[in-house]
Every structure is written in C-alpha cells, then in structure tokens.
Coordinates of C-alpha atoms in Angstrom, one line a residue:
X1 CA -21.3 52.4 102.2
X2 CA -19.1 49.2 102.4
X3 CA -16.7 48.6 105.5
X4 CA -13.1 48.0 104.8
X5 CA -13.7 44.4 106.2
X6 CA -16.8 43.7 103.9
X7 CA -15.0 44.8 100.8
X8 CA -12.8 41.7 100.0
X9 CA -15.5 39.4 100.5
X10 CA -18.2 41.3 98.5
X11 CA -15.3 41.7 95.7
X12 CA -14.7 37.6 96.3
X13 CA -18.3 36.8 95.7
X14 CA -18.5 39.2 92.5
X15 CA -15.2 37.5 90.9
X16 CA -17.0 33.9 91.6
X17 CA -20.3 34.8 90.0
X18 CA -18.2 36.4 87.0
X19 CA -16.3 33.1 86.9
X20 CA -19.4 30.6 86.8
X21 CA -21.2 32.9 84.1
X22 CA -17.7 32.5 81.8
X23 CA -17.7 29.3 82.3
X24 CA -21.3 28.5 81.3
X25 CA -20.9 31.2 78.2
X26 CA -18.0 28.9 77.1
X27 CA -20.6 25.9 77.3
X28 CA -22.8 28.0 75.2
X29 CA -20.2 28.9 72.6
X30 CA -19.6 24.7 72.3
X31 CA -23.0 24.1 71.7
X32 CA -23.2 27.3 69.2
X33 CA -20.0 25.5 67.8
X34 CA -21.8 22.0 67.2
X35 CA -24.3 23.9 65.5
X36 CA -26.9 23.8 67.9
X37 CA -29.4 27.0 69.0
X38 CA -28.3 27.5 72.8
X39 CA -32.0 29.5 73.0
X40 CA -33.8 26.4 71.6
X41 CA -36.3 25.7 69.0
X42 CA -39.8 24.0 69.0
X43 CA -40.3 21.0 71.3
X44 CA -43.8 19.5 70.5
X45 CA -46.0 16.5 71.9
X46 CA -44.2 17.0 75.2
X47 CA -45.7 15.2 78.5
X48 CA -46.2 16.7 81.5
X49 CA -44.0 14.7 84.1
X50 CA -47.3 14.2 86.5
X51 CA -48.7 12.1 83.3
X52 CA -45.7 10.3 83.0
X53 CA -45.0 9.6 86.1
X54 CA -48.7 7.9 86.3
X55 CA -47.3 5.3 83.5
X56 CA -45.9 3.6 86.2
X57 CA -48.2 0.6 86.4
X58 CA -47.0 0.2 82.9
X59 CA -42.9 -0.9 83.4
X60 CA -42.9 -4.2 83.0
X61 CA -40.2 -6.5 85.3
X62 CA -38.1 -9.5 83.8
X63 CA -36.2 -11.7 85.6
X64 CA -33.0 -13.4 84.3
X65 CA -30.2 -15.7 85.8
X66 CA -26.9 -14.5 84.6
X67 CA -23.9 -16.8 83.1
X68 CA -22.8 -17.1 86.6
X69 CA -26.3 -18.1 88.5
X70 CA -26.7 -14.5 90.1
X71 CA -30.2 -13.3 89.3
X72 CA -31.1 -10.6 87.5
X73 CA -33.6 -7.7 87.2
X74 CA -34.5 -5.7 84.0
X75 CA -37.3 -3.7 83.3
X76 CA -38.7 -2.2 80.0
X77 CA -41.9 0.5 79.6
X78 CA -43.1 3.1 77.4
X79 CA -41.5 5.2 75.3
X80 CA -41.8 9.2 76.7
X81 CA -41.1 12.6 75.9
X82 CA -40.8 15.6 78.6
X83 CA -39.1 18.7 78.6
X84 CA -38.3 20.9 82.0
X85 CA -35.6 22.7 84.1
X86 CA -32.4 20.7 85.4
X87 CA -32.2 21.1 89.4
X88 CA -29.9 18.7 90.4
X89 CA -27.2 16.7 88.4
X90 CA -25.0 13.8 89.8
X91 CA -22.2 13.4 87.4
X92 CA -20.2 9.6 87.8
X93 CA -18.2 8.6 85.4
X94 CA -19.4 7.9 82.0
X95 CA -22.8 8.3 83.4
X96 CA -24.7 11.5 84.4
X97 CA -28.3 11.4 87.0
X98 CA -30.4 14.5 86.7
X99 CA -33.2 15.3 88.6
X100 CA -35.9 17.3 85.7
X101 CA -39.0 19.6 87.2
X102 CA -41.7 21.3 85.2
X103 CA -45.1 22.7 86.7
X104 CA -46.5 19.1 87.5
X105 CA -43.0 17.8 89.3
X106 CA -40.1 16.1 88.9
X107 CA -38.3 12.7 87.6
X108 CA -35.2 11.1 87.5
X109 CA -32.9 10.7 84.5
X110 CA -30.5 8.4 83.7
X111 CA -28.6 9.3 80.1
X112 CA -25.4 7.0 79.6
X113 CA -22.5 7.6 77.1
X114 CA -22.6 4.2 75.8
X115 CA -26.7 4.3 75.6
X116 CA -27.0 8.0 74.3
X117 CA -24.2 7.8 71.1
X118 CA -21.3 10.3 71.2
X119 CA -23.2 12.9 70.1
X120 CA -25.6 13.4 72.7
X121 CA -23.3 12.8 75.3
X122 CA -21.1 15.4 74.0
X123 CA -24.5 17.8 74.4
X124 CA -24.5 16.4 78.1
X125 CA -21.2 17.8 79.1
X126 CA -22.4 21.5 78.4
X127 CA -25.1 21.0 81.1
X128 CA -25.7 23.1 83.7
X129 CA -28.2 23.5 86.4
X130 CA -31.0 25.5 85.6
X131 CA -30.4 24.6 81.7
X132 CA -33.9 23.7 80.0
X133 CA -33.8 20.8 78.0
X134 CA -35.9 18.4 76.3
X135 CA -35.3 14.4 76.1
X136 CA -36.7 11.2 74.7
X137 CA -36.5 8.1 76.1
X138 CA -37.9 5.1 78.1
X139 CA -39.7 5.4 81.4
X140 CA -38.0 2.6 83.5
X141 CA -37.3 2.0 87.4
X142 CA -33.1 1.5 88.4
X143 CA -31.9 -1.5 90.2
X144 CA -32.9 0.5 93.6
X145 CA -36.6 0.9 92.3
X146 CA -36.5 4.7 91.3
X147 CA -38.8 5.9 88.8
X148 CA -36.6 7.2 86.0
X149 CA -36.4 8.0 82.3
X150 CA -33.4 6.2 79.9
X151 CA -32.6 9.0 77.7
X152 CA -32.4 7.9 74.1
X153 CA -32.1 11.4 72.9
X154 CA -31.2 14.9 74.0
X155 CA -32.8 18.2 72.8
X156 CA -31.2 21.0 74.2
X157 CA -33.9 24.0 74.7
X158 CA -32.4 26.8 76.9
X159 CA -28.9 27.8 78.2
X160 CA -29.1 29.5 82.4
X161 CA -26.1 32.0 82.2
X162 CA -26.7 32.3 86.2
X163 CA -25.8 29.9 88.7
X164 CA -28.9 28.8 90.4
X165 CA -29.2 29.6 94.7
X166 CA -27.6 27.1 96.2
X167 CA -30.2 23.7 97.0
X168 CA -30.6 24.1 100.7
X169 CA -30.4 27.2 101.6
X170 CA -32.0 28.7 98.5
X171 CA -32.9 32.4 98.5
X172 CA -33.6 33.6 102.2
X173 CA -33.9 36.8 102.0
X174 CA -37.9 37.8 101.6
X175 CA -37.3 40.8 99.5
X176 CA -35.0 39.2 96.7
X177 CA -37.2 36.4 97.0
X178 CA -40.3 38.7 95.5
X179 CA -37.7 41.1 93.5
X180 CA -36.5 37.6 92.0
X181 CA -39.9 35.6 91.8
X182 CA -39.0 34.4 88.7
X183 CA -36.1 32.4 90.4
X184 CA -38.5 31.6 93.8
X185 CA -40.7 30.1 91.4
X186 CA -37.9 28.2 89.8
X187 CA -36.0 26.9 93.0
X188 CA -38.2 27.6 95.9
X189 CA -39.4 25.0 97.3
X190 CA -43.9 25.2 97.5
X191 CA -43.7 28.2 95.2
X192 CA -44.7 27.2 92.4
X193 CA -47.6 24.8 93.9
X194 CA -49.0 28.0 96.1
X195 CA -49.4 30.4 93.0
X196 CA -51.0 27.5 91.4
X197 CA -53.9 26.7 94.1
X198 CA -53.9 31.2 93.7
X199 CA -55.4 30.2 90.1
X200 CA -57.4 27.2 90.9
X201 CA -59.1 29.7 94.2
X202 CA -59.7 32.1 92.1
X203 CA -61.3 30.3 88.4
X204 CA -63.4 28.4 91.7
X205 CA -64.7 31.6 92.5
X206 CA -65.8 32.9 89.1
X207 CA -67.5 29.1 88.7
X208 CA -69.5 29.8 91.9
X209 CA -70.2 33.2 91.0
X210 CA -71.1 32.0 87.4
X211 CA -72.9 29.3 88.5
X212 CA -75.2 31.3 90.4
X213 CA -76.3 33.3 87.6
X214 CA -73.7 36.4 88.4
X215 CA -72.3 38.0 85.4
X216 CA -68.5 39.3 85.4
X217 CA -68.2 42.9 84.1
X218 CA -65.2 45.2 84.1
X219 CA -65.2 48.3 85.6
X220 CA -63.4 51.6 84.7
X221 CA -60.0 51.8 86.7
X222 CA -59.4 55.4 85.9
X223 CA -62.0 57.5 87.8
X224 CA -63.2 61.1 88.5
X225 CA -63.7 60.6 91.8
X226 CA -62.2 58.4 94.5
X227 CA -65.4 56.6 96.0
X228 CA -66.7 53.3 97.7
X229 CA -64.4 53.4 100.6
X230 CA -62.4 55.9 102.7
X231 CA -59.4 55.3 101.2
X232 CA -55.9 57.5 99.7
X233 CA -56.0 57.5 96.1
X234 CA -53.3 57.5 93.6
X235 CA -53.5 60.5 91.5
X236 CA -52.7 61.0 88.1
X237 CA -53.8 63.4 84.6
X238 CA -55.5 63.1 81.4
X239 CA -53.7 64.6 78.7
X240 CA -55.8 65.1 76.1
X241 CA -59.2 65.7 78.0
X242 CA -57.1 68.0 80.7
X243 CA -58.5 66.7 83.8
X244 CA -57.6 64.9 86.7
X245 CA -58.1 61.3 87.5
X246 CA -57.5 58.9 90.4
X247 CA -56.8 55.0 90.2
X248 CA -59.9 52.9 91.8
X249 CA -59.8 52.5 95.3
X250 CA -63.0 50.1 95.2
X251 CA -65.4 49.0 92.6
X252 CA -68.5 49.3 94.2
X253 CA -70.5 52.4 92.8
X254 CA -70.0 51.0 89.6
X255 CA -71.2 47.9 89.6
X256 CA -74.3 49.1 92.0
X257 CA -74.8 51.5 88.6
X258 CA -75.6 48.2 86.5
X259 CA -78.1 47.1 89.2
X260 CA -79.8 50.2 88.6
X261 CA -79.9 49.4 84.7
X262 CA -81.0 45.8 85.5
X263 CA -77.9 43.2 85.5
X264 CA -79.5 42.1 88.5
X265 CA -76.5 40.1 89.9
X266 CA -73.1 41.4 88.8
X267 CA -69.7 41.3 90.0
X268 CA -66.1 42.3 89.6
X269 CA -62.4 40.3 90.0
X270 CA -60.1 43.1 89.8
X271 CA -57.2 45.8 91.0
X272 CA -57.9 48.1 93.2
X273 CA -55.0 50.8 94.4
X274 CA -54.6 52.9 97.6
X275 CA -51.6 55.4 98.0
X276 CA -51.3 53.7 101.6
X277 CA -48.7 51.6 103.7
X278 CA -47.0 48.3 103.5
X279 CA -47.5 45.4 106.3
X280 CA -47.6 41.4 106.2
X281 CA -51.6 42.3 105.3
X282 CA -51.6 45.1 102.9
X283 CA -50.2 46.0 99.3
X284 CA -50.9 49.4 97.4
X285 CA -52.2 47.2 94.6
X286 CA -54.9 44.3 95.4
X287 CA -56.9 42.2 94.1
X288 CA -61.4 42.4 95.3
X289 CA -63.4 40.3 94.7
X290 CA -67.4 42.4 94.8
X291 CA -70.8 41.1 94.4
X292 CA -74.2 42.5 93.9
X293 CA -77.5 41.1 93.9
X294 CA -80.7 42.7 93.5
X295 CA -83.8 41.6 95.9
X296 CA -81.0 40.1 98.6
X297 CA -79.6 41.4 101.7
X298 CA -76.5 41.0 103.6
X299 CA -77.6 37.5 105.2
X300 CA -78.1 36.7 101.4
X301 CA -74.1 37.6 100.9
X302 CA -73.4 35.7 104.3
X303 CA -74.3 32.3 102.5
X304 CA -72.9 33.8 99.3
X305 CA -69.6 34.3 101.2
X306 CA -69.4 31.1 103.2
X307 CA -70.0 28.9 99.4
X308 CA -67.5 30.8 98.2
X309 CA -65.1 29.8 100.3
X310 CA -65.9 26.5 101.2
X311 CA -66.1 25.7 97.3
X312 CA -62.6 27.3 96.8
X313 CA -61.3 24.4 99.5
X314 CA -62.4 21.8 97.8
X315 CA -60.8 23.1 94.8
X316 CA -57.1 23.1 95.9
X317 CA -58.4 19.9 97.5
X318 CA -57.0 20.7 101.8
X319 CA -59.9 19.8 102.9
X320 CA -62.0 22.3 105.6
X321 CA -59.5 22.2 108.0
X322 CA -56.2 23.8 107.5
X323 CA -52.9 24.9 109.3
X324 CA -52.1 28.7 109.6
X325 CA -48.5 29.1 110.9
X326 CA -48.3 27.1 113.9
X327 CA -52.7 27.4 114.4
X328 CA -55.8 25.3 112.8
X329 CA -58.4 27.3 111.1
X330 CA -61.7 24.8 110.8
X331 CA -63.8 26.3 107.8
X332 CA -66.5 23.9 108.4
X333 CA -69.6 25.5 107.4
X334 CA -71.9 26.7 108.9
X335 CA -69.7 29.8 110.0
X336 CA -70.2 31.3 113.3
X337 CA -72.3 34.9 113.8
X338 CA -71.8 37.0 116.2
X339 CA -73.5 40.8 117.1
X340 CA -71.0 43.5 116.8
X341 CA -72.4 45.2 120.2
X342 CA -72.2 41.6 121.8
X343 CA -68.6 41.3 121.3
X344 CA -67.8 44.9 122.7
X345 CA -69.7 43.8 125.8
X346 CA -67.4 40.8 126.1
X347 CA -64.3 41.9 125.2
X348 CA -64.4 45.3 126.6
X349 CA -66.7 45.0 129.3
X350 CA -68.2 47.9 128.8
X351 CA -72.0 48.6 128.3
X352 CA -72.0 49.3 124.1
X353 CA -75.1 51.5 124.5
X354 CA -73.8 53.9 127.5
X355 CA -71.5 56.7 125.5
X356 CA -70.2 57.5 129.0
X357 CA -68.5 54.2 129.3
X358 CA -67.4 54.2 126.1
X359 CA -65.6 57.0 126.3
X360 CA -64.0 56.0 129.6
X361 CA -62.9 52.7 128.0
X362 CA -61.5 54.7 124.7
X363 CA -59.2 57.0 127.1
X364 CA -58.0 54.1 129.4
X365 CA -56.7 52.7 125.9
X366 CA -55.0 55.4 124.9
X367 CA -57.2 56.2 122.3
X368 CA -58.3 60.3 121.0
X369 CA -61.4 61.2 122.2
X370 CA -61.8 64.9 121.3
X371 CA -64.3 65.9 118.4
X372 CA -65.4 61.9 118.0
X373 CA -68.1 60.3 117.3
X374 CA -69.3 57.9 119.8
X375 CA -69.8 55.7 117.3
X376 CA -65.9 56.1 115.6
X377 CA -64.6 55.6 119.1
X378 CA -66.6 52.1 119.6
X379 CA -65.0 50.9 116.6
X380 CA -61.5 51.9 117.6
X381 CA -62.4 49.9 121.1
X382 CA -63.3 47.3 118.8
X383 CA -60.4 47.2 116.9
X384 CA -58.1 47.1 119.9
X385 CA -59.7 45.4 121.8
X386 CA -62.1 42.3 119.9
X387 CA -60.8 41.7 116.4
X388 CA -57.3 39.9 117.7
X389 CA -59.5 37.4 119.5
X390 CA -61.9 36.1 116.5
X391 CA -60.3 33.1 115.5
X392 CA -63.0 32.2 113.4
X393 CA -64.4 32.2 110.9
X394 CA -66.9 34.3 112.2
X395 CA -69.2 36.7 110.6
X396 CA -69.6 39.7 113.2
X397 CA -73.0 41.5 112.4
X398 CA -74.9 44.8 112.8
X399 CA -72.2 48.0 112.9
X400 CA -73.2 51.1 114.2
X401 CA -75.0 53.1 111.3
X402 CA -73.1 55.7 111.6
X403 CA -69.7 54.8 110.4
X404 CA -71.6 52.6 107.9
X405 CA -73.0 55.8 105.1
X406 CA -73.7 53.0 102.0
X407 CA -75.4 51.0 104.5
X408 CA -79.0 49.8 105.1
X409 CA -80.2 50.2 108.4
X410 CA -82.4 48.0 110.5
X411 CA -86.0 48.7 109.9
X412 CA -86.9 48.6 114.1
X413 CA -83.4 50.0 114.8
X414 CA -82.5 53.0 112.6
X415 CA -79.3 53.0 114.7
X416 CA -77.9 50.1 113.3
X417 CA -76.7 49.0 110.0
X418 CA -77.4 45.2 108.3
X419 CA -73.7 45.2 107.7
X420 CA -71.3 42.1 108.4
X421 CA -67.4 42.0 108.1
X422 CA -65.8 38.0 108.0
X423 CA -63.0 37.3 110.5
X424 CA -60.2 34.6 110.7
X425 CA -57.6 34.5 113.0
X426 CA -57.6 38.6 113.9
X427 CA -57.8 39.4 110.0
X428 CA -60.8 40.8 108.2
X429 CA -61.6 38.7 105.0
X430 CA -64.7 40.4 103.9
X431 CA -67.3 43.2 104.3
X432 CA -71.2 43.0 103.1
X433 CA -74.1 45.1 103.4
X434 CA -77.6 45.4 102.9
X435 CA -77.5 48.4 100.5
X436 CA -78.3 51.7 101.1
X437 CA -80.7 52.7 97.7
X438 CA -82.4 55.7 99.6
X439 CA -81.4 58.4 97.2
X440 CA -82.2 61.1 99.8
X441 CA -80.5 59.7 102.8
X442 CA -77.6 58.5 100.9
X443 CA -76.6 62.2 99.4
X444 CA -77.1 63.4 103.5
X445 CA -75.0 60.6 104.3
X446 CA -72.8 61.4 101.7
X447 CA -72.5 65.2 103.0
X448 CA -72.2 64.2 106.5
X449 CA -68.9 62.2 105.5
X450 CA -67.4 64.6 103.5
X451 CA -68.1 67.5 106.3
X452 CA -64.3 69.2 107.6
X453 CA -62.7 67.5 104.6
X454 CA -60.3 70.0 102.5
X455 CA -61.8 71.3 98.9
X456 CA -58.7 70.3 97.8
X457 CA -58.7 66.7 99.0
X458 CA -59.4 63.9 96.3
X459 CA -61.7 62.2 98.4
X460 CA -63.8 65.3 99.8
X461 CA -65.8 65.3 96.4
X462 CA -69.5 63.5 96.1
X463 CA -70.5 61.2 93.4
X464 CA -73.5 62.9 92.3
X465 CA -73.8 60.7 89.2
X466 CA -73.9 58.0 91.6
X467 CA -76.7 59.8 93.6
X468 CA -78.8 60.3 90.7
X469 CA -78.1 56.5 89.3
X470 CA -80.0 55.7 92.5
X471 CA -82.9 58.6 91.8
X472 CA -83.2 56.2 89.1
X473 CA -84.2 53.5 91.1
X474 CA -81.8 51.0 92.3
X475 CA -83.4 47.5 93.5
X476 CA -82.9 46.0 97.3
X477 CA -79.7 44.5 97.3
X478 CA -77.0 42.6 99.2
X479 CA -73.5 43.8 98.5
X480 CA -69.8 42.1 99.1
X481 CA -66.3 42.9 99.3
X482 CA -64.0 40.0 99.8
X483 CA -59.7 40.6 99.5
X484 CA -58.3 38.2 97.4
X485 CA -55.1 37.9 98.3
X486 CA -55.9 37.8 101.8
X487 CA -58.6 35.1 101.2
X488 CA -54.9 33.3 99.1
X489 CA -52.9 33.9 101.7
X490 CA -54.8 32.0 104.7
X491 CA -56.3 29.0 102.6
X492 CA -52.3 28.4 101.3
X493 CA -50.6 28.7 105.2
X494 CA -48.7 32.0 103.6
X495 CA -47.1 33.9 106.8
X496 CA -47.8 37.4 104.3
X497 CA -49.7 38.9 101.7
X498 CA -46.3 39.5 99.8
X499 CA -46.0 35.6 99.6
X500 CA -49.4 35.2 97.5
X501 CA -48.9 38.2 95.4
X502 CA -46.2 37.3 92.0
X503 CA -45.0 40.8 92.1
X504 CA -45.9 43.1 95.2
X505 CA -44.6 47.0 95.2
X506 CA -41.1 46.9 96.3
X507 CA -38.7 49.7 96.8
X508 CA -35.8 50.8 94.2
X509 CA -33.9 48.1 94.1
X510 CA -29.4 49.1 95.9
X511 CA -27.3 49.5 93.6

C-alpha cells in the first residue's frame, strides 16, 4: 500500500507519462493527417548499418579554396539505404542529428530542411525517440570527421507511443529489465550483442555436434514418467487419454532408447522443466544440451565436452581467455582432471575411504547424518566444502557408485563410477558418464533409488520400458549433460542465468 508521502509523486510520474504519450499520439494523428501509415509499410533492399559503415574507404575528400582564400573540405560517397530505431536526436535549428541503431550498430544522421524538401522535414518534426524509420541518402563524413548519412529521403516505418528509459540510467531495476526485455534489448546497452553471441554459441554447437557425425532428434516433452535425474516435476493431465503426465525433467532415457535402435550418436538441444527454486544459477525452464555415443565412454565425452566449448569461443570470437565479474577464466585446452576422492582429501582433510571420518567431518559441518549413506554424506562434504574452490575449468572424475544408479562402474573398482561433472569458477557446467547398459543391475539400481519414496510421488515410479529397451541390447556408450544457459552465461561475463535467458519465469507482475 502507498504512503501518504509517495502518493504525489507516484501520481506526478503517472500524469508525465500520460502527457508524453498525448503528445506523441498528436504526432501520430499529423502524420495520419499527411496521409502517411504511422505503422509503416514495406521497406525493401535495406543495408545493415555494419555493411554501411564498412563503405567508408569509399567517401571520397575534395578540397576547395573559397571566394575569400579560406580552404574548404567537402566530401561525396555512395548512395545508401538503412532502416532502424531512433536513440538519440539533437535538434538545432533548421537542422536535426540523430543517432540510428539496428542489430549490427549504429550511425549518425544528418537530414537538413533545406537539403531534405519541405515535405520530409515536415515528417521530421513528428520524430520521436524510439520511432523506426527508414531513410535514403549519402554516406558522408561532417566537417569534424564523423561517419554520417545525408538524408535525401525520409520513410517513416513505426510510431513508439512510450517514452524510451532515460539514456544513462536506462532500466535498473533487474526484474523490469527481464519483464521488459523487449525494451532491454532496445536501450540496454550489451543486450542485444549478448543474446546474439547466445545464437552464434549455440548454432557452434550443433556444427560441432554435426560435424562429428551426431544426429539432432527431438524428444517427447510430455512424459509418463519423470526420469533421468532426481528432480520435481511439473505435473499436468491428458484429457482425452485420461492420464497423467509430467513435463521433462531430462532427456536422457530417450535418446539412450535410439542407441538401442542403432542412431549410434544422437543428441538433443532442448527444454527441460523442474518445479524447483529460483537463484542467479537456476530457472524452472532450461535449456540441455545431451549427447550419446555408442562404443565411447566418459573420457570420450571429456574431449567431446572440451571441443565443444573451445569451438563455441572461437565463434563469438573472445578468444580462450575471458573476464567473469571481476575474475579470468582461461579455457585453454587441455582442461585440467582431477579424482573426485583426491579433492575430498585436499579440501576436507579427511581420509575419503574411512566412513568414520567422514562422518565426523559431515557433523562438524553441520550436516544430517542419521539414515545416510556414506556415500550421500561425502558428496554433501563435497559440495560444501570443494566445489567453491574449482576455478577451473576442471573436469572432476570417478564419483562414488553409489549416488551414480545410470552409471558405469570401474571394471577393478566396482565402488566407483566412470562419471565426470565440468567445473568453472564454483559452478557445475556439465555431467558425463560411461553408461550403465546392464539391464539387470540397472532395474536393482533403479529399485534401490526409488526405496522409502511415497506411491504417490511422481518420481517414485520406474521406467520399465526403459529397462526392457536395454534387455534389448543397448551398445557401450559415453553420455553428456551440458546446461546451456549456464555454459551462455560464463562465456558472455553475465553476473546471472536470468541475464542469458530472453524471458525467465517471473512472478505476477503489481498492479
């Protein structure tokens, strides 16, 4: 509820926005009045302003001595057409500057009443910031050297009834930034260039996936059974067949499915959605990245992994070393390895193989101990106490079997599992195995899991169709999860996973 002293000004600041929108409908109703479409019309054979701007070479400079001896400069170049967004206009006179951005970036224009006709400049004075517009003219420097376009004609393409956010400060606050992304991507400043290097990470890794002689299936979203991970589900109903479904918390089972039928390298770029929190790191909806291929392992899916992302940096072209807040990540390959068991030794000197120390070390931190696994507590020691100290990029290898159930284990150590998980800067990137296609142990594993759980609870429920797929024979195979938007986020210096995401889940917006 307002206070009595925020009232006024709340009630100022809706009068002014009403204000600037009546002022830029009467605008509107001119141009209407001229007989021009304030929505626009088709504006073909437009340049991007990237191409344009690379005409440069092509101004030509003349040099003149005027009546009185002063020297003179004049310039002439190629004729141009671009169309984009107006963000900044300097008004003077008979003359009007405007700064123009599309996707590739931004020029100056110069459109003078003299040099434009009246008709045209009468156009001009119903511009506002944020107004789309197309123009024709030629690409020339000014006396102080700027690159600029000499409007010869004005198209107008699109009327912005709402002010723009102010230049410098822009929108600040993070949630209208992502409620509003249509105006971040607008105004704010990097926006548009990070969700652009999101596309050229993510067609880099199809290329490397394709060029490896993966195919790219789809998977079913809408699923009987929530499997893959350990993981809330979202729940929802199928009218017409009368049964219950669940939104895909992985996409694993399916895809190792086709590696039974013989796609012997597949993998999937898709949503995946688990009824879970919000933080800087997770959203409910994501975007995984999995691979399979038959005869590897999970040093297979190490390499895999480390091309991936080394090819994905030289697609947004930063080059394999690259700021992360106010830190350096250095993705030179090769990546470091290091033993899961080692790094519990290190970081929480404590002997990994002696349960009694384990178990000393899990209460000291606070941590539940009663009805545990040794196994579960060693990775909660872990994760207090080793994962905010891999800087990496570092692939930490061989997890305890037990908390590993679609895992391979180590031929000479049934205790351990040939599974890695990626690390960089505290944050797990990816997750691999060498996969479990034992049809035998995998159902016990499968009941050992699900043992305690509720009847009742979505995820308490096996995958026998997935149990009998492998009956069927599925080949040796390496297996990898890597999260997107997490991979997004750190490659592009974004301080959030919100930040790489065009629309993450937000609450109802306040009315």
């Amino acid at each position: 509820m307002l206070s009595d002293e925020s009232r006024p000004w709340i009630e100022d600041q809706n009068a002014a926005v009403h204000a600037i929108e009546a002022a830029r409908r009467q605008k509107m109703d001119k141009l209407v009045q001229m007989g021009i479409d304030p929505w626009g019309h088709r504006f073909d054979n437009q340049q991007a302003i990237a191409d344009v701007r690379a005409l440069e070479g092509e101004i030509t400079e003349q040099k003149s001595t005027s009546e009185g001896g002063r020297e003179q400069t004049t310039f002439s170049g190629p004729k141009v057409r671009v169309a984009g967004r107006i963000v900044l206009m300097r008004p003077t006179g008979k003359l009007i500057f405007i700064n123009l951005v599309d996707r590739t970036g931004t020029i100056q224009l110069f459109l003078g009443q003299a040099q434009v006709g009246e008709r045209n400049w009468e156009i001009a004075q119903c511009l506002d910031l944020g107004d789309i517009i197309g123009v024709d003219g030629e690409l020339k420097k000014t006396k102080t050297g700027e690159l600029t376009i000499f409007v010869e004609e004005l198209h107008f393409l699109t009327k912005t009834l709402e002010a723009p956010p102010e230049k410098h400060k822009g929108i600040t606050d993070p949630e209208l930034r992502q409620r509003m992304r249509y105006v971040d991507l607008a105004y704010g400043e990097g926006v548009l260039e990070r969700f652009v290097q999101r596309t050229q990470i993510v067609r880099s890794i199809r290329e490397t996936l394709v060029g490896e002689g993966y195919y790219e299936i789809e998977g079913p979203t809408l699923h009987t059974i929530a499997g893959g991970a350990a993981a809330r589900p979202f729940e929802t109903f199928h009218n017409a067949l009368g049964m219950p479904l669940v939104m895909r918390i992985a996409l694993e089972l399916h895809l190792k499915r086709l590696l039974v039928g013989g796609m012997e390298r597949v993998f999937e770029l898709g949503r995946v959605y688990r009824n879970e929190g919000i933080s800087p790191r997770h959203n409910p909806e994501f975007t995984m990245l999995e691979v399979y291929q038959a005869f590897g392992n999970y040093e297979t899916m190490m390499d895999l992994t480390q091309n991936i992302i080394v090819n994905a940096l030289d697609a947004i072209g930063s080059g394999y070393k690259v700021p992360f807040g106010d830190k350096e990540i250095d993705f030179t390959p090769p990546f470091q390895r290091c033993c899961y068991r080692d790094l519990l030794a290190e970081h929480a000197g404590i002997d990994p193989a002696n349960d009694a120390e384990v178990i000393a070390c899990a209460k000291k931190l606070g941590l539940a101990t009663e009805g545990k696994h040794p196994d579960v507590l060693r990775n909660e020691i872990f994760e207090e106490t080793v994962e905010d100290k891999l800087v990496g990029p570092v692939f930490v290898i061989d997890y305890p079997a037990s908390i590993c159930p679609l895992t391979k284990r180590k031929s000479d150590q049934p205790e351990i599992a040939e599974r890695f998980e990626l690390f960089i800067h505290g944050m797990e990137l990816a997750n691999a195995y060498t996969e479990l296609n034992d049809p035998d142990l995998q159902e016990k594993l499968f009941r050992t899991q699900l043992e305690g759980m509720a009847e009742e609870d979505s995820m308490a429920r096996m995958d026998t169709d997935f149990v009998r797929a492998l009956r069927n024979g599925m080949p040796p195979a390496g297996g990898l999860g890597i999260g997107i938007d997490r991979l997004v986020m750190l490659l592009t210096n974004s301080s959030t996973i919100r930040e790489v995401i065009l629309f993450p889940l937000l609450r109802h917006e306040a009315t």
